[in-house]
Coordinates of C-alpha atoms in Angstrom, one line a residue:
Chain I
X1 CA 0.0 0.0 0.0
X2 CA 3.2 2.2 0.2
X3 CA 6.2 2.1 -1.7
X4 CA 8.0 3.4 1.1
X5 CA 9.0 0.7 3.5
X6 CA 8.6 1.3 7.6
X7 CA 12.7 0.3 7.3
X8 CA 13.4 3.1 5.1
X9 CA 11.5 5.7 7.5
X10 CA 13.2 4.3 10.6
X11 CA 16.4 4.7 8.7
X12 CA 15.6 8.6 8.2
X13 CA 14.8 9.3 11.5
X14 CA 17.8 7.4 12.3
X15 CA 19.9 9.4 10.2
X16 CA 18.2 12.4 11.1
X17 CA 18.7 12.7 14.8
X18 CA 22.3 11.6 14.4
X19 CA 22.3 14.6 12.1
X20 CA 21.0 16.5 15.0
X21 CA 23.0 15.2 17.7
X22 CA 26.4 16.6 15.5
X23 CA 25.0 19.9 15.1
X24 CA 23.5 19.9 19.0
X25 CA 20.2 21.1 18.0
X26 CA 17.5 21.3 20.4
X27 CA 14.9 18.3 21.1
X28 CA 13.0 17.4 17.0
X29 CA 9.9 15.5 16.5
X30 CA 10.2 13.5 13.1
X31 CA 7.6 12.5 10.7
X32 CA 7.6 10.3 7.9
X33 CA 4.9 10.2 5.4
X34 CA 4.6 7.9 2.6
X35 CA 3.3 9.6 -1.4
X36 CA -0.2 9.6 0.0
X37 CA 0.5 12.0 2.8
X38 CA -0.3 9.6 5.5
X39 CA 2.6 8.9 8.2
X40 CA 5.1 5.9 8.4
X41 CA 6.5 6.5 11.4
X42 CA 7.3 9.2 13.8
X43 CA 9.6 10.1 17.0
X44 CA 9.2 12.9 19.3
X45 CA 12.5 12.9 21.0
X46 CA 12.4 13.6 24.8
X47 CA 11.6 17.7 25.9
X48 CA 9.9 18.5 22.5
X49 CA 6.8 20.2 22.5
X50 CA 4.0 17.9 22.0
X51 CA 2.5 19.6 19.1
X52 CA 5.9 18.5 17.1
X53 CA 3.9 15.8 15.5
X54 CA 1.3 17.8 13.6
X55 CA 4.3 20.8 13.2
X56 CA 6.5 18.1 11.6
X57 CA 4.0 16.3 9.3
X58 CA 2.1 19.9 8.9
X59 CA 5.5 20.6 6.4
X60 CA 6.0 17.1 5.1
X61 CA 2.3 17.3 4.3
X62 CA 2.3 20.5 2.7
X63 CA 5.5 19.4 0.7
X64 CA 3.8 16.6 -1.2
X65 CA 0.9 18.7 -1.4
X66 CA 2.6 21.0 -3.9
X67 CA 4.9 18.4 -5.2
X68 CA 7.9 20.9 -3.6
X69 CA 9.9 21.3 -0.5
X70 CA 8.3 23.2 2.0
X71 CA 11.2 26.1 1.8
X72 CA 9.3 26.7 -1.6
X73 CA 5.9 27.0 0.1
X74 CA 7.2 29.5 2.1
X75 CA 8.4 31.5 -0.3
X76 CA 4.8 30.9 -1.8
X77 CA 3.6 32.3 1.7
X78 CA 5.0 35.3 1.3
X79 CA 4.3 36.1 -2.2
X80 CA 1.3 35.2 -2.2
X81 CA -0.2 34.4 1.4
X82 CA -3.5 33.8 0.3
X83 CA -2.3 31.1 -2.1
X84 CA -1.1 29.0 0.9
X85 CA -3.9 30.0 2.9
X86 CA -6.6 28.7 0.5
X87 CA -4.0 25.0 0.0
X88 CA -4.1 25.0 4.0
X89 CA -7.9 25.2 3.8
X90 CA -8.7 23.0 1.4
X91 CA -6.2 20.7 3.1
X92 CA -8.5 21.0 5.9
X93 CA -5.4 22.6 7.9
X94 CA -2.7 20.2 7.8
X95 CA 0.2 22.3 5.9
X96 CA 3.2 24.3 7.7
X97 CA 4.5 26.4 4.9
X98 CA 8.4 26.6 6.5
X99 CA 11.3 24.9 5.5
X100 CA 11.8 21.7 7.2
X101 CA 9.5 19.5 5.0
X102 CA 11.8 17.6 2.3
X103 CA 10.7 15.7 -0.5
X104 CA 12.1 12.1 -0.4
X105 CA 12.8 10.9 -4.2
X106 CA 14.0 7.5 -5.5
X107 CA 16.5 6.8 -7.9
X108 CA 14.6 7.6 -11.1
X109 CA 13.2 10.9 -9.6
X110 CA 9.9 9.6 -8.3
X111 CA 8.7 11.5 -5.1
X112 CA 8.0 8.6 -2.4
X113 CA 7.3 10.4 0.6
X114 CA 8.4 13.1 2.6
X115 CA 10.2 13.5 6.0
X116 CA 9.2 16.8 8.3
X117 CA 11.1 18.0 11.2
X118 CA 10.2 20.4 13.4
X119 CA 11.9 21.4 16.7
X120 CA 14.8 23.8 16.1
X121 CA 14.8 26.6 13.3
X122 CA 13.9 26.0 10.1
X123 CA 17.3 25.5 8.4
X124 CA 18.9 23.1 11.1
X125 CA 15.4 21.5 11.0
X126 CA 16.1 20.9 7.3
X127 CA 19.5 19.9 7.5
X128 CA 18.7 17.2 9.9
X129 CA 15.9 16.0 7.3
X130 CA 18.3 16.5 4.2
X131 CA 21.2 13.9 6.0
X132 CA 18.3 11.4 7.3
X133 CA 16.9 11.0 3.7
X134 CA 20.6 10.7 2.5
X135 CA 21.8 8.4 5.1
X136 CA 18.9 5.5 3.9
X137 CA 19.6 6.0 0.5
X138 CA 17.5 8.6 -1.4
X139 CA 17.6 12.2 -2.9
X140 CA 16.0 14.7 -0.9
X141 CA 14.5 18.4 -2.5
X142 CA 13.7 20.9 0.5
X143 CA 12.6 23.3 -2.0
Chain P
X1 CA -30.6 19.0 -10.1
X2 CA -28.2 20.7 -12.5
X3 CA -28.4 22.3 -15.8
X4 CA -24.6 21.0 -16.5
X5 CA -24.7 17.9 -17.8
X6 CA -22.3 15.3 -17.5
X7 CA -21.8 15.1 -21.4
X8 CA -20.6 18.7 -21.0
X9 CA -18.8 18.2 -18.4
X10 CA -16.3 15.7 -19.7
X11 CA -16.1 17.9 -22.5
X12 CA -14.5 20.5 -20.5
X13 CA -12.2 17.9 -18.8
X14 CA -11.1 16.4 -22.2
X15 CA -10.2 20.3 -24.0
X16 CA -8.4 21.1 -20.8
X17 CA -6.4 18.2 -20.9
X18 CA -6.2 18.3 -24.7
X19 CA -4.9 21.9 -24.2
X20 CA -2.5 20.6 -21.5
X21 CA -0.8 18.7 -23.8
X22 CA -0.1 21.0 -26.1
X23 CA 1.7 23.5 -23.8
X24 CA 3.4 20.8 -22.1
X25 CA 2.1 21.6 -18.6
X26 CA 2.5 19.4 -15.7
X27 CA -0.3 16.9 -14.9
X28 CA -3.4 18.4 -14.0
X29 CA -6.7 18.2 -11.5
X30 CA -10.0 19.3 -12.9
X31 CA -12.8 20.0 -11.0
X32 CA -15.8 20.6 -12.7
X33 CA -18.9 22.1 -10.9
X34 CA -22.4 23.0 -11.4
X35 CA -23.9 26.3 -10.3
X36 CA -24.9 24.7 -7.0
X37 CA -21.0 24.4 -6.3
X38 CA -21.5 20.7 -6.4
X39 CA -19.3 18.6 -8.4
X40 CA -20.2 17.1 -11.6
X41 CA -17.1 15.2 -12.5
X42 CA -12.9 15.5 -12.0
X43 CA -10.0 13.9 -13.6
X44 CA -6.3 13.5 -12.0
X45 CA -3.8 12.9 -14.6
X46 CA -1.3 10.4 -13.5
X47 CA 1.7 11.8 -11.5
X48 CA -0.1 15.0 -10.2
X49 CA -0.4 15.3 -6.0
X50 CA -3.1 13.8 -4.1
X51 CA -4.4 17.4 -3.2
X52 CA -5.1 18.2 -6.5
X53 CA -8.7 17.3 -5.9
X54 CA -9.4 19.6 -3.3
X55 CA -7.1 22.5 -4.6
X56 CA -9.2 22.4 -8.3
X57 CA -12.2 22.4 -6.5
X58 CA -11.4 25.4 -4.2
X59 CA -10.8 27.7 -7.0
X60 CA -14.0 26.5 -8.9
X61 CA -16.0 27.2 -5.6
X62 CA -14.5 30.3 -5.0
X63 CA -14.9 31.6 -8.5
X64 CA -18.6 30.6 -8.1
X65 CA -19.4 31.9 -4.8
X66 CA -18.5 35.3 -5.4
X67 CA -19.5 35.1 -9.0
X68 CA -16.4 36.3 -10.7
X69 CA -13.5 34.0 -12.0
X70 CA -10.8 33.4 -9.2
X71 CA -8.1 35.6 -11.0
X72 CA -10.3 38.5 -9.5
X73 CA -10.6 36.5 -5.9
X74 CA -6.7 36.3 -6.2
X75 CA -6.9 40.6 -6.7
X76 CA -9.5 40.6 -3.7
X77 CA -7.3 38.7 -1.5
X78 CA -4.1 40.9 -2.3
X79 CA -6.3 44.6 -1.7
X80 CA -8.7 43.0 1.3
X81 CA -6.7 39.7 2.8
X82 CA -9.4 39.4 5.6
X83 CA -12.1 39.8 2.8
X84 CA -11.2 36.4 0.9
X85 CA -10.2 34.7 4.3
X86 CA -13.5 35.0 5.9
X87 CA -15.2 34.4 2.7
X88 CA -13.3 31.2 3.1
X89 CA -14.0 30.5 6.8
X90 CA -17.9 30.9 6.2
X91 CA -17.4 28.4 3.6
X92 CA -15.7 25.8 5.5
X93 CA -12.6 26.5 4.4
X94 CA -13.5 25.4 0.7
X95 CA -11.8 28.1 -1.5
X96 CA -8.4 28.8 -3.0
X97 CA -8.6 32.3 -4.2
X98 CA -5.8 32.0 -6.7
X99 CA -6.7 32.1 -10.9
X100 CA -7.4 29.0 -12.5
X101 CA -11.3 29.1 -11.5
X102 CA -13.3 29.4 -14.2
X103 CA -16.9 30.9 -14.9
X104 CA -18.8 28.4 -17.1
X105 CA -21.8 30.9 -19.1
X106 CA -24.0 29.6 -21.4
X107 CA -25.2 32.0 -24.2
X108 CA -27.5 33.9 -22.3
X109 CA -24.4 34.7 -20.1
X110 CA -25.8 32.8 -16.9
X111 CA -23.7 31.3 -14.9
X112 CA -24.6 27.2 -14.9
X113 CA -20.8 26.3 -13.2
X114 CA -17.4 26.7 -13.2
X115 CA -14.1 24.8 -13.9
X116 CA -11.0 24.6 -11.5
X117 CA -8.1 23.3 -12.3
X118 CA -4.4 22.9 -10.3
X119 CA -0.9 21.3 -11.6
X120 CA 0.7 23.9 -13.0
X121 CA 1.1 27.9 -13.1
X122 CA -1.9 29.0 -12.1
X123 CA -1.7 31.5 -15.5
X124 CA -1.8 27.8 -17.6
X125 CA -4.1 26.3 -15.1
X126 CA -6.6 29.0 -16.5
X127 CA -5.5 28.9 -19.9
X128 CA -6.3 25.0 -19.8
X129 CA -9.6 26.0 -17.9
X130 CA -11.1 28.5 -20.7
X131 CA -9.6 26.4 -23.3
X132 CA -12.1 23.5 -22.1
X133 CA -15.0 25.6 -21.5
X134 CA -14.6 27.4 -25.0
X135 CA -14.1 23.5 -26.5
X136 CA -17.6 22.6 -25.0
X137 CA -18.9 25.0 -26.8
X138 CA -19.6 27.8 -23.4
X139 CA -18.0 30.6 -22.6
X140 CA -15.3 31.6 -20.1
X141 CA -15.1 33.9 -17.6
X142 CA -11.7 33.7 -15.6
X143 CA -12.0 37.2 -13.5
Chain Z
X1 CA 2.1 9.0 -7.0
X2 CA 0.0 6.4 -7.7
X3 CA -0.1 2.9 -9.4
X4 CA -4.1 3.4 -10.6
X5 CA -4.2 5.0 -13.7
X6 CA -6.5 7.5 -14.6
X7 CA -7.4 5.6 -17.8
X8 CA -7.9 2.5 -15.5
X9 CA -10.4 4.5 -13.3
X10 CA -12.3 6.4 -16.3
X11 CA -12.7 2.3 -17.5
X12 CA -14.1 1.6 -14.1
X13 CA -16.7 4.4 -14.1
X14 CA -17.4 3.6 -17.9
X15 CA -18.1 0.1 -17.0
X16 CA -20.6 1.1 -13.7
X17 CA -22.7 3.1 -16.1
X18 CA -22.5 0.6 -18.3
X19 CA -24.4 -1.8 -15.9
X20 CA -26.1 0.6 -14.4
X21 CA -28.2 1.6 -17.9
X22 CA -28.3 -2.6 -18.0
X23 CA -30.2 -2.6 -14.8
X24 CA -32.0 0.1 -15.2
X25 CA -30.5 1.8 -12.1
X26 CA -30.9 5.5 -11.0
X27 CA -28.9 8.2 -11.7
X28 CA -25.2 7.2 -10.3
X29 CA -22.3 8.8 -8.5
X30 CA -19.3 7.1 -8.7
X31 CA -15.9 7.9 -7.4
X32 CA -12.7 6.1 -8.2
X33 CA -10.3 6.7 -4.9
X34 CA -5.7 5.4 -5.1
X35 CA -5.0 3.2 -2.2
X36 CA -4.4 6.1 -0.5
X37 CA -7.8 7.6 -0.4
X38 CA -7.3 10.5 -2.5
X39 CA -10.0 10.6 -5.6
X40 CA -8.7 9.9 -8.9
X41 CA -11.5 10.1 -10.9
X42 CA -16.0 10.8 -10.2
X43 CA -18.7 11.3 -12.6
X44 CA -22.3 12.1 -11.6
X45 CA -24.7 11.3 -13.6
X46 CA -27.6 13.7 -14.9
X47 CA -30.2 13.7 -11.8
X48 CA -28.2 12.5 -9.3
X49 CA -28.1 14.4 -5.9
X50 CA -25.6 16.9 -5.3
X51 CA -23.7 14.9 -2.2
X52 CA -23.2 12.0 -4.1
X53 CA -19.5 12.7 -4.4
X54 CA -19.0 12.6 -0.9
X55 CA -21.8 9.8 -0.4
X56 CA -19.5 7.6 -3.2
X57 CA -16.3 8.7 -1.7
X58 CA -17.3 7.9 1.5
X59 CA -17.8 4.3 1.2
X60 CA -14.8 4.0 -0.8
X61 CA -12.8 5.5 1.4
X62 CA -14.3 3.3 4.5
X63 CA -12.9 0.2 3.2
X64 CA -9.7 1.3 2.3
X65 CA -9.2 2.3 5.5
X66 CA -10.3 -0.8 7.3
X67 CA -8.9 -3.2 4.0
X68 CA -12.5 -4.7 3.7
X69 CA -15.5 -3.9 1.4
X70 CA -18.0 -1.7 2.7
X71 CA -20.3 -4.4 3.0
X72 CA -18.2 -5.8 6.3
X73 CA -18.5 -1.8 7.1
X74 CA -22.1 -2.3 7.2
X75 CA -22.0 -5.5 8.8
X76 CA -19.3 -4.1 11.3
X77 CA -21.6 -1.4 12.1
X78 CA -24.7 -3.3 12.9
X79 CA -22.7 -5.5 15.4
X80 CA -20.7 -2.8 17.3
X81 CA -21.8 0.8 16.1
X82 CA -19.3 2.6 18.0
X83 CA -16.2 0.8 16.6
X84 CA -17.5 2.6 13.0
X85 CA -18.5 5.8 14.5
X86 CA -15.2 6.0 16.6
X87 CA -13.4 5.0 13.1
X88 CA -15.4 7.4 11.2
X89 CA -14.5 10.8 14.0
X90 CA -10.6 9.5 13.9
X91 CA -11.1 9.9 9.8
X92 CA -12.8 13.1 10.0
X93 CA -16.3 12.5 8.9
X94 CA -15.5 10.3 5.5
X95 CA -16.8 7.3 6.0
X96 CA -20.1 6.0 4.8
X97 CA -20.5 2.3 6.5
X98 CA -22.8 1.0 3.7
X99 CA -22.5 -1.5 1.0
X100 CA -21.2 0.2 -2.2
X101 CA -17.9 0.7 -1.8
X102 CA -15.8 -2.0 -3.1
X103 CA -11.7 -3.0 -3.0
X104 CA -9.9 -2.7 -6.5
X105 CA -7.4 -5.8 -6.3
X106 CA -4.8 -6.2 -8.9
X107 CA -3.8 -9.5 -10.0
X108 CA -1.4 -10.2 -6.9
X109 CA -4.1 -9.5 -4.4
X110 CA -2.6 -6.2 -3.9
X111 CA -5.0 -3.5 -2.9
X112 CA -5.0 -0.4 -5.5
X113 CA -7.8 1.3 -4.7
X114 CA -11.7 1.5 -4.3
X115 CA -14.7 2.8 -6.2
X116 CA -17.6 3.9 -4.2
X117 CA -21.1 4.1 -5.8
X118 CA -23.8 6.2 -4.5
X119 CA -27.8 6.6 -5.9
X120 CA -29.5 3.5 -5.9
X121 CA -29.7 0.9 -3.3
X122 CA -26.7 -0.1 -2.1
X123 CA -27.1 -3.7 -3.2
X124 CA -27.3 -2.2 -7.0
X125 CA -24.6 0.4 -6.3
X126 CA -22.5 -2.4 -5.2
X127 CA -23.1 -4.8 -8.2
X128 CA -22.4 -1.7 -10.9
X129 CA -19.2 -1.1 -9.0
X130 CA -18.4 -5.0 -9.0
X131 CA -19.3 -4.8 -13.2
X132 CA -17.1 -1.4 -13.3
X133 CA -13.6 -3.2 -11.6
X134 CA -14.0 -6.1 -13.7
X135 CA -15.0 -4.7 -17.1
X136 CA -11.2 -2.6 -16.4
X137 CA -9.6 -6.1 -15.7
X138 CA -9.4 -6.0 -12.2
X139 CA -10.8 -8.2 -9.0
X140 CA -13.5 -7.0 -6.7
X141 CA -13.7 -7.2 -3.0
X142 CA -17.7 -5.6 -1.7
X143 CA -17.2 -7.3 1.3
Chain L
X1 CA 7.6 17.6 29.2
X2 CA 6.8 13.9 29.4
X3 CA 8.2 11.4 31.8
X4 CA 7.5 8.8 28.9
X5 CA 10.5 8.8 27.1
X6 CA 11.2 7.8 23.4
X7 CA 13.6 5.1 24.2
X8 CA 10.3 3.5 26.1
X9 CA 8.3 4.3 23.6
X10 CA 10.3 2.8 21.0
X11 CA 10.9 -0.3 23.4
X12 CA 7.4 -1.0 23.4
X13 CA 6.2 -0.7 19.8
X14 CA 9.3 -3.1 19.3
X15 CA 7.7 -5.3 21.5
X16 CA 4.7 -5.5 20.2
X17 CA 5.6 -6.1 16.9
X18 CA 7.8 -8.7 18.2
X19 CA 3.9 -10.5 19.9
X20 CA 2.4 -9.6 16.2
X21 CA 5.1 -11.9 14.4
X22 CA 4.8 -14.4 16.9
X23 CA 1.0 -14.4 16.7
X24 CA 1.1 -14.2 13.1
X25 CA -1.2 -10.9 12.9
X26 CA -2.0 -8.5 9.6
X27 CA 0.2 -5.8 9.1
X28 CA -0.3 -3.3 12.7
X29 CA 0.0 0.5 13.7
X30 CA 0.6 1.0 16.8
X31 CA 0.7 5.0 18.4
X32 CA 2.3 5.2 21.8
X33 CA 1.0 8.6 23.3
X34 CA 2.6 10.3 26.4
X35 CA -0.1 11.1 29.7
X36 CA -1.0 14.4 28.1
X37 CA -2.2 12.7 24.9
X38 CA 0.6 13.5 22.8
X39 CA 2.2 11.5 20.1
X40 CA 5.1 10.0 21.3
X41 CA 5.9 7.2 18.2
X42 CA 4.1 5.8 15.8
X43 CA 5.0 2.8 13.6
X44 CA 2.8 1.7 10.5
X45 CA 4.2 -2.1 9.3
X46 CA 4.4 -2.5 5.3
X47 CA 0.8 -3.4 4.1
X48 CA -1.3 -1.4 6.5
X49 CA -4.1 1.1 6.4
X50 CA -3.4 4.6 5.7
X51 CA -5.9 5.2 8.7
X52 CA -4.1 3.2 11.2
X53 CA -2.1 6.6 12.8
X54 CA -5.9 7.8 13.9
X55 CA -7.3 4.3 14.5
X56 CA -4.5 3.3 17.1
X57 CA -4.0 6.5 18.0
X58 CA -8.3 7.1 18.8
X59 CA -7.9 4.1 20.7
X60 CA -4.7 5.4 23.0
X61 CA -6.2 8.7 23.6
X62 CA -9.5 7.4 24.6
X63 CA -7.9 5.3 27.2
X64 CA -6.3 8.2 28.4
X65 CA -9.4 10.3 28.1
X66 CA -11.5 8.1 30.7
X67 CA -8.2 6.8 32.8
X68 CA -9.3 3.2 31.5
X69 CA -8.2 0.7 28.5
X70 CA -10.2 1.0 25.3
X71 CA -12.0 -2.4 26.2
X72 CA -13.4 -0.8 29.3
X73 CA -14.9 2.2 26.4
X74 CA -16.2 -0.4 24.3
X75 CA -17.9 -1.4 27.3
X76 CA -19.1 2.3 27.9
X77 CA -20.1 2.2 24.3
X78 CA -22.6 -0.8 24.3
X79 CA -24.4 0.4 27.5
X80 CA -24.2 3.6 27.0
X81 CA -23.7 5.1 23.3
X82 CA -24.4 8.8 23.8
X83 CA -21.3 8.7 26.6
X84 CA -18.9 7.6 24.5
X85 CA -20.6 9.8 21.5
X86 CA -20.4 12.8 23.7
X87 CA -16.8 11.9 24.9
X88 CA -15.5 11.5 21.6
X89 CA -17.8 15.0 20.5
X90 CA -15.5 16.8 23.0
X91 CA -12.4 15.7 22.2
X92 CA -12.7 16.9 18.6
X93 CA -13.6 13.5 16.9
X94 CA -10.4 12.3 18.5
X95 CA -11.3 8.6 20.2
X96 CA -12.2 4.6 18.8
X97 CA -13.7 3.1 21.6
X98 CA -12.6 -0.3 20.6
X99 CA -10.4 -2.5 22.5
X100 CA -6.8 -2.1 21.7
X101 CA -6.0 1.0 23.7
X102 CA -3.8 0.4 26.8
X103 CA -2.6 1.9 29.8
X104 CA 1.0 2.3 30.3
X105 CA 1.7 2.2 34.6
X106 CA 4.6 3.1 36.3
X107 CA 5.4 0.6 39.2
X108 CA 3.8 3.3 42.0
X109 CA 0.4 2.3 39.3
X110 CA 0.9 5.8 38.1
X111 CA -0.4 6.2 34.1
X112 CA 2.2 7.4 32.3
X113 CA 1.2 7.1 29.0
X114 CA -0.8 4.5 26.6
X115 CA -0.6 2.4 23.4
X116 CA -2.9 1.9 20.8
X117 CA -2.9 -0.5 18.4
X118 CA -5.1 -1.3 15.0
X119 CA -4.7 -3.6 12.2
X120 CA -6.3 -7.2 13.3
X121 CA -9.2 -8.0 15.5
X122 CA -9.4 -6.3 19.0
X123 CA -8.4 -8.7 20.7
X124 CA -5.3 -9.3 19.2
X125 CA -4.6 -5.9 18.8
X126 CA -5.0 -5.5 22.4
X127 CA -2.9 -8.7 23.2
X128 CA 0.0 -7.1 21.4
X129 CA -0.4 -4.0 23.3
X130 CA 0.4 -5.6 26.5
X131 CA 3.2 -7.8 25.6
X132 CA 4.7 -4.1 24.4
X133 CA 4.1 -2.5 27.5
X134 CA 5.6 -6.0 29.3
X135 CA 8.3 -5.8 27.2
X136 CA 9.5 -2.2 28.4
X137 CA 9.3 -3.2 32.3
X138 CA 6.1 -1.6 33.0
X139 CA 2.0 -3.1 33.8
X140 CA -0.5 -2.6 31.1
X141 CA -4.4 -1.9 32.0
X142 CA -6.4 -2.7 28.4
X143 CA -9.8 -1.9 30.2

């Protein structure tokens, strides 16, 4: 039912908070979501907020959405705010447009999921996805 | 229950996609509605996100209830943000106010529905829009 | 983003109509969901109410979720109605527990996605969906 | 922020998976939530529902909701439908009052978090809460 295997998005949150751990960023909850926007797996590492799952898969959601990294849908926020306003709506409110949601693509290019991380700022938040979706394998596209 | 028929209404899918093709846009959604803001049929070409559904559908309600093609929605929600977004909230949160919703008129210029359509730009999600309406044999009106 | 074709679900919905003008049915809805729930295709027929897009979807979406037909919905619903109601809040609102919504299986028994009929009773809804999945050369699971 | 910690968490979806295999059960999700409700890991094996986050989840947070497994809410349920209806009302559409939603207890019997699980019958799914919960050193109430 998903191409994208519960082994592969352990390995991304693997790689991810070892990402995290090097650069000492502050406590991330990780979500995984497979093509059809619906999560694989997710870790809320210990002192994060509890509303880092919806944050996290609010980006990775947002990113399949638009078939873009979520650093892309926030420079659609600002440009043109009522563009993501009226996707969020229709979404029935599941998108973060901020960096930190990351398109996972396979070898031919295919998107396959996404990976969103919330829990420090935006661009360490991405970084950490970037290296997870590396270390198991794939391309990433933060937008 | 709705003077847009079904017959039409593929119609309108088919020149949109048939006008897809020939500017090379991405895959599409196509939401078409009848004048109720109930929809009549939609079509996702392979490869386009899962949110296409909701996002061509948002424009097409939008465009139909404030009676003007979204292109001008997109120009209300730029002068009067909170205009569009409570427009929006009343609705359930059913509108993207962004062109690329589509006025369907007949040839006493009544409205009987509109077209919505998301994948690309939203400049050629219109042009695919009025391209199908005009190939049914209606007019367009994208705001 | 998704292994069911559109020309694979416009086949489907040709071949519910199909039986559906056999039987003599009323005027259909039918929507054609991926296995992940998102609508690929829906055509309503001339007449048909206007929530027969969400009526279809629902039950299409109700046994992906669960993996069954919607006829074990149905069943499931009679027996313990606050396991569906529960499963129905926790989806948010899309589920229709009725027969009519029915598995698309490919050849390997995989699951690839459901159509959902709505505007007859749901014994005739189910058998035009049933003649829909196999006229496209697929197996059908009702439940 | 939660005394549950993500090294438990992850200890007793591992351990549940571990009773699935051994069992032989379909493909499971199980959603381990802290004792504010909170996601603290989620894990969907290859071949399950998309709707398994909300369905193990629904059944975790109900627990947690009333301060009693899910099998004492299906109890609720049967006697006593508006309760559970109401319950769930409040919570935002938020609970499955199903068996398969677990207490996690600290050895002073304090509840520090809960497990849900969905993907084979109640039963089971409640069966492979507790050996998770076992697993990680700590008692398990399923209601």
């Amino acid at each position: 039912m998903t191409s994208l295997t519960l082994a592969t998005a352990n390995a991304i949150i693997e790689g991810a908070f070892a990402r995290g751990a090097e650069l000492g960023l502050k406590p991330l909850g990780v979500s995984v979501l497979d093509a059809g926007g619906h999560l694989v797996a997710f870790q809320r590492q210990d002192g994060a907020s509890f509303l880092r799952p919806q944050m996290s898969a609010g980006k990775a959601y947002g990113a399949l959405s638009i078939g873009a990294g979520s650093r892309r849908l926030e420079a659609f926020a600002k440009e043109r705010p009522h563009l993501m306003a009226g996707v969020s709506d229709v979404s029935g409110g599941r998108i973060v447009a901020v960096a930190g949601g990351v398109l996972i693509l396979n070898r031919d290019g295919e998107i396959v999921g996404a990976v969103g991380i919330s829990g420090d700022t935006s661009d360490n938040d991405e970084a950490a996805a970037v290296a997870g979706i590396e270390a198991a394998g794939f391309a990433a596209d933060g937008g």
